[in-house]
Short mmCIF file of C-alpha atoms in Angstrom, two decimals:
data_model
loop_
_atom_site.label_atom_id
_atom_site.label_comp_id
_atom_site.label_asym_id
_atom_site.label_seq_id
_atom_site.Cartn_x
_atom_site.Cartn_y
_atom_site.Cartn_z
CA UNK A 1 38.05 -42.50 -30.94
CA UNK A 2 38.61 -45.21 -33.50
CA UNK A 3 36.03 -46.59 -35.89
CA UNK A 4 35.30 -48.46 -39.06
CA UNK A 5 35.13 -45.14 -40.97
CA UNK A 6 37.89 -45.30 -43.56
CA UNK A 7 38.66 -41.71 -44.56
CA UNK A 8 38.36 -38.17 -43.10
CA UNK A 9 35.39 -36.42 -44.70
CA UNK A 10 37.45 -33.24 -45.21
CA UNK A 11 41.11 -34.20 -45.93
CA UNK A 12 40.28 -37.69 -47.19
CA UNK A 13 43.19 -39.20 -45.28
CA UNK A 14 42.71 -42.63 -43.86
CA UNK A 15 41.28 -42.82 -40.36
CA UNK A 16 42.43 -46.37 -39.83
CA UNK A 17 43.93 -46.60 -36.34
CA UNK A 18 43.42 -42.82 -35.73
CA UNK A 19 41.11 -40.82 -33.47
CA UNK A 20 38.33 -39.00 -35.19
CA UNK A 21 35.13 -37.05 -34.47
CA UNK A 22 31.64 -37.38 -35.92
CA UNK A 23 29.52 -34.49 -37.13
CA UNK A 24 26.24 -35.05 -38.96
CA UNK A 25 27.24 -38.70 -39.45
CA UNK A 26 30.48 -37.67 -41.17
CA UNK A 27 33.84 -38.61 -39.73
CA UNK A 28 36.70 -36.10 -39.41
CA UNK A 29 40.24 -36.54 -38.25
CA UNK A 30 40.93 -34.53 -35.11
CA UNK A 31 42.98 -31.76 -36.79
CA UNK A 32 40.32 -31.25 -39.46
CA UNK A 33 37.48 -31.27 -36.95
CA UNK A 34 39.22 -28.74 -34.72
CA UNK A 35 40.04 -26.42 -37.61
CA UNK A 36 36.50 -26.61 -38.99
CA UNK A 37 34.23 -26.74 -35.95
CA UNK A 38 36.07 -26.01 -32.70
CA UNK A 39 34.64 -23.00 -30.84
CA UNK A 40 37.03 -20.20 -29.91
CA UNK A 41 37.45 -19.69 -26.13
CA UNK A 42 36.17 -16.35 -24.84
CA UNK A 43 39.12 -16.05 -22.49
CA UNK A 44 42.22 -17.20 -24.42
CA UNK A 45 40.78 -16.96 -27.95
CA UNK A 46 42.23 -20.36 -28.82
CA UNK A 47 40.04 -23.10 -30.30
CA UNK A 48 38.50 -25.57 -27.87
CA UNK A 49 39.70 -28.87 -29.29
CA UNK A 50 37.40 -31.85 -29.42
CA UNK A 51 39.60 -33.49 -26.79
CA UNK A 52 38.90 -30.63 -24.36
CA UNK A 53 35.78 -29.87 -22.37
CA UNK A 54 33.72 -27.07 -23.93
CA UNK A 55 31.79 -24.99 -21.37
CA UNK A 56 29.05 -22.86 -22.91
CA UNK A 57 26.93 -19.98 -21.52
CA UNK A 58 24.53 -17.89 -23.59
CA UNK A 59 26.18 -18.81 -26.89
CA UNK A 60 29.74 -18.25 -25.71
CA UNK A 61 32.36 -20.91 -25.02
CA UNK A 62 35.31 -21.43 -22.67
CA UNK A 63 37.99 -23.99 -22.00
CA UNK A 64 37.39 -25.60 -18.62
CA UNK A 65 40.54 -23.96 -17.28
CA UNK A 66 39.51 -20.55 -18.66
CA UNK A 67 36.06 -20.51 -17.11
CA UNK A 68 36.98 -18.22 -14.18
CA UNK A 69 35.72 -15.19 -12.27
CA UNK A 70 36.86 -12.03 -14.06
CA UNK A 71 37.73 -10.37 -10.74
CA UNK A 72 39.24 -12.99 -8.42
CA UNK A 73 40.11 -15.61 -11.10
CA UNK A 74 38.57 -18.47 -9.12
CA UNK A 75 37.20 -21.31 -11.23
CA UNK A 76 33.47 -21.15 -11.94
CA UNK A 77 33.18 -24.78 -13.02
CA UNK A 78 30.16 -26.33 -11.32
CA UNK A 79 29.78 -23.25 -9.09
CA UNK A 80 27.11 -20.54 -9.03
CA UNK A 81 28.05 -17.36 -10.89
CA UNK A 82 26.49 -14.19 -12.25
CA UNK A 83 27.01 -12.13 -15.39
CA UNK A 84 27.28 -8.36 -15.56
CA UNK A 85 27.80 -6.64 -18.92
CA UNK A 86 28.87 -10.05 -20.37
CA UNK A 87 31.54 -10.42 -17.66
CA UNK A 88 31.32 -13.54 -15.48
CA UNK A 89 31.76 -13.14 -11.73
CA UNK A 90 31.55 -15.53 -8.79
CA UNK A 91 28.65 -14.80 -6.46
CA UNK A 92 30.91 -13.24 -3.82
CA UNK A 93 32.51 -10.77 -6.25
CA UNK A 94 29.17 -9.97 -7.86
CA UNK A 95 27.67 -9.28 -4.45
CA UNK A 96 30.54 -6.99 -3.49
CA UNK A 97 30.18 -5.01 -6.70
CA UNK A 98 26.52 -4.99 -7.62
CA UNK A 99 24.15 -6.72 -5.18
CA UNK A 100 21.52 -4.82 -3.23
CA UNK A 101 21.68 -4.44 0.52
CA UNK A 102 18.64 -5.52 2.53
CA UNK A 103 16.77 -2.49 3.89
CA UNK A 104 16.14 -4.32 7.17
CA UNK A 105 19.36 -6.13 8.04
CA UNK A 106 21.73 -4.21 5.71
CA UNK A 107 23.32 -7.46 4.56
CA UNK A 108 23.93 -8.30 0.90
CA UNK A 109 21.13 -10.00 -1.01
CA UNK A 110 23.04 -12.76 -2.75
CA UNK A 111 22.47 -13.51 -6.45
CA UNK A 112 19.97 -16.30 -6.92
CA UNK A 113 18.17 -15.63 -3.63
CA UNK A 114 14.66 -14.21 -3.69
CA UNK A 115 14.53 -10.45 -3.33
CA UNK A 116 11.49 -8.40 -2.35
CA UNK A 117 11.24 -4.81 -3.57
CA UNK A 118 8.98 -2.12 -2.15
CA UNK A 119 9.09 1.67 -2.54
CA UNK A 120 12.54 1.59 -4.14
CA UNK A 121 14.16 -0.55 -1.42
CA UNK A 122 15.05 -4.25 -1.32
CA UNK A 123 14.61 -6.90 1.36
CA UNK A 124 15.56 -10.51 1.89
CA UNK A 125 12.35 -12.49 1.69
CA UNK A 126 12.88 -13.55 5.31
CA UNK A 127 13.30 -9.89 6.38
CA UNK A 128 10.21 -8.59 4.58
CA UNK A 129 7.77 -9.30 7.41
CA UNK A 130 5.03 -7.54 9.35
CA UNK A 131 6.56 -5.47 12.13
CA UNK A 132 3.90 -6.65 14.60
CA UNK A 133 3.16 -10.35 13.92
CA UNK A 134 6.49 -11.09 12.11
CA UNK A 135 4.70 -13.08 9.41
CA UNK A 136 6.10 -12.84 5.83
CA UNK A 137 4.40 -10.13 3.79
CA UNK A 138 5.30 -11.52 0.37
CA UNK A 139 2.83 -9.97 -2.06
CA UNK A 140 0.11 -9.39 0.56
CA UNK A 141 -1.44 -5.91 0.94
CA UNK A 142 0.51 -3.87 3.47
CA UNK A 143 0.56 -0.47 5.13
CA UNK A 144 3.69 1.51 6.03
CA UNK A 145 3.92 3.65 9.18
CA UNK A 146 7.12 5.33 10.44
CA UNK A 147 9.19 3.31 7.90
CA UNK A 148 7.84 0.02 9.27
CA UNK A 149 5.63 -2.35 7.27
CA UNK A 150 2.49 -3.96 8.67
CA UNK A 151 0.00 -6.46 7.30
CA UNK A 152 -3.45 -4.89 7.08
CA UNK A 153 -4.99 -6.80 10.06
CA UNK A 154 -2.11 -5.84 12.39
CA UNK A 155 -2.14 -2.22 11.27
CA UNK A 156 -5.87 -1.99 11.89
CA UNK A 157 -5.45 -3.63 15.29
CA UNK A 158 -2.64 -1.28 16.32
CA UNK A 159 -3.38 2.06 14.69
CA UNK A 160 -6.67 2.33 12.81
CA UNK A 161 -9.66 4.21 14.22
CA UNK A 162 -12.81 2.21 14.83
CA UNK A 163 -16.21 3.73 14.22
CA UNK A 164 -18.01 4.62 17.47
CA UNK A 165 -21.29 3.34 16.00
CA UNK A 166 -20.48 0.12 14.13
CA UNK A 167 -17.05 -0.59 15.71
CA UNK A 168 -15.55 -1.36 12.29
CA UNK A 169 -12.29 0.16 11.00
CA UNK A 170 -12.42 3.58 9.36
CA UNK A 171 -10.19 3.20 6.30
CA UNK A 172 -10.73 6.67 4.82
CA UNK A 173 -12.52 9.90 5.63
CA UNK A 174 -14.68 9.79 8.70
CA UNK A 175 -16.26 12.30 11.10
CA UNK A 176 -15.25 13.26 14.63
CA UNK A 177 -18.07 13.93 17.09
CA UNK A 178 -17.56 14.31 20.85
CA UNK A 179 -13.92 13.24 20.30
CA UNK A 180 -15.07 9.92 18.82
CA UNK A 181 -14.51 8.77 15.21
CA UNK A 182 -17.47 7.79 13.01
CA UNK A 183 -17.91 6.56 9.46
CA UNK A 184 -19.66 9.25 7.44
CA UNK A 185 -22.42 6.78 6.66
CA UNK A 186 -22.77 5.92 10.38
CA UNK A 187 -22.99 9.52 11.56
CA UNK A 188 -26.76 9.87 11.32
CA UNK A 189 -29.59 11.66 13.09
CA UNK A 190 -30.66 9.79 16.21
CA UNK A 191 -34.25 10.38 15.19
CA UNK A 192 -34.74 9.89 11.43
CA UNK A 193 -31.33 8.25 10.65
CA UNK A 194 -30.51 10.79 7.93
CA UNK A 195 -26.76 11.17 7.33
CA UNK A 196 -25.49 14.32 9.03
CA UNK A 197 -22.01 14.60 7.48
CA UNK A 198 -21.75 18.12 6.05
CA UNK A 199 -25.22 19.05 7.41
CA UNK A 200 -26.32 21.25 10.28
CA UNK A 201 -27.24 19.31 13.40
CA UNK A 202 -27.93 19.84 17.10
CA UNK A 203 -26.55 17.76 19.97
CA UNK A 204 -28.86 16.48 22.69
CA UNK A 205 -27.76 14.09 25.47
CA UNK A 206 -24.62 13.30 23.42
CA UNK A 207 -26.67 12.27 20.39
CA UNK A 208 -26.79 14.25 17.14
CA UNK A 209 -30.13 15.28 15.63
CA UNK A 210 -31.01 16.95 12.38
CA UNK A 211 -32.73 20.29 12.82
CA UNK A 212 -36.16 18.92 11.98
CA UNK A 213 -35.99 16.05 14.47
CA UNK A 214 -34.56 18.20 17.21
CA UNK A 215 -37.32 20.75 16.68
CA UNK A 216 -39.96 18.01 16.66
CA UNK A 217 -38.71 16.26 19.78
CA UNK A 218 -37.08 18.88 21.99
CA UNK A 219 -37.41 22.49 20.88
CA UNK A 220 -39.77 24.75 22.79
CA UNK A 221 -42.64 26.29 20.80
CA UNK A 222 -43.06 29.99 20.38
CA UNK A 223 -46.17 31.15 22.24
CA UNK A 224 -47.03 33.46 19.35
CA UNK A 225 -46.31 31.54 16.10
CA UNK A 226 -46.11 28.06 17.67
CA UNK A 227 -42.99 27.26 15.64
CA UNK A 228 -39.94 25.68 17.33
CA UNK A 229 -37.39 27.94 18.94
CA UNK A 230 -33.92 26.63 18.07
CA UNK A 231 -30.39 28.00 18.19
CA UNK A 232 -30.42 27.85 14.38
CA UNK A 233 -33.30 30.30 14.19
CA UNK A 234 -33.34 33.79 15.59
CA UNK A 235 -30.43 34.66 17.82
CA UNK A 236 -32.82 36.12 20.46
CA UNK A 237 -35.73 34.61 22.31
CA UNK A 238 -37.74 35.74 25.33
CA UNK A 239 -38.89 33.57 28.21
CA UNK A 240 -41.61 34.60 30.65
CA UNK A 241 -43.60 32.44 33.09
CA UNK A 242 -42.72 29.17 31.34
CA UNK A 243 -43.58 30.58 27.94
CA UNK A 244 -41.13 31.47 25.19
CA UNK A 245 -41.24 33.71 22.16
CA UNK A 246 -39.00 34.30 19.17
CA UNK A 247 -37.55 37.78 19.47
CA UNK A 248 -39.46 38.89 16.39
CA UNK A 249 -42.69 37.38 17.74
CA UNK A 250 -42.59 39.11 21.15
CA UNK A 251 -45.04 41.86 20.18
CA UNK A 252 -48.04 43.59 21.75
CA UNK A 253 -51.14 41.50 21.07
CA UNK A 254 -53.11 44.65 20.28
CA UNK A 255 -50.86 47.12 18.42
CA UNK A 256 -48.12 44.66 17.40
CA UNK A 257 -45.29 46.90 18.59
CA UNK A 258 -42.16 44.98 19.60
CA UNK A 259 -41.84 44.48 23.31
CA UNK A 260 -38.25 43.31 23.29
CA UNK A 261 -36.47 45.34 25.98
CA UNK A 262 -39.71 47.22 26.82
CA UNK A 263 -42.09 47.16 29.74
CA UNK A 264 -45.20 45.05 29.13
CA UNK A 265 -48.34 43.88 30.84
CA UNK A 266 -50.20 40.58 30.66
CA UNK A 267 -53.90 40.02 30.27
CA UNK A 268 -54.84 36.35 30.42
CA UNK A 269 -52.59 34.79 27.72
CA UNK A 270 -51.89 38.08 25.94
CA UNK A 271 -48.95 40.38 26.38
CA UNK A 272 -49.54 44.09 25.86
CA UNK A 273 -47.45 47.23 25.68
CA UNK A 274 -47.85 49.65 28.56
CA UNK A 275 -50.15 51.97 26.60
CA UNK A 276 -52.49 49.18 25.38
CA UNK A 277 -52.50 47.48 28.73
CA UNK A 278 -53.40 50.71 30.56
CA UNK A 279 -56.22 51.72 28.20
#
């Protein structure tokens, strides 16, 4: 350019009728400016004169003609590119060398496109979808089954167990009763509603009961001690004429000898051994 500046700030030669460059309001002739301030080109190592276009990237500089892909040598001017270990590559070469492959479609995930990562694998954003409803998963909670990803509602709809009592999804734990899944907190005594998980219980008409409720509602009473006869008590019980006894309670009413497996006689509501009954 030409100007009213009279002398070069460095060599003091007249600038009249000559091209010059300004820096911090000082004028320099082109040779002085280039020798003092021109950036060296990363490719050819020659200074980038003020008459040339200076392309800069992360503090480094190139001539326009030197700004090329390090692998295929195609110009990167006004084109997308990527850097690897300070080497510039066009997107195609970078993809061939370094880009991830999509776990779903196995195609390259191009530099600059959004990449989703999950469990050490990468997906195109458009490929990272629920296997059932095909909606993008993005950063939503998901569940993986057989290497396929599902949004939580679809997984619950397809695979999760639903509690037999409340019909809601069982997300962890649970109890199986009569081949049906239950929440632990839903598996309760049909009588007193006490939780039965980990407790002894007795089944009646397909409903579970704690021992106390079953004894109160259904167990037969021992004719001798009047306590309930349950499978959780003595292993043996005796039944005679619509009456029942615990094995240990089935004794002679007079001498208290055990009558289990022995002959006995009855007198009104009493049972007697043969000797006492014959006396």
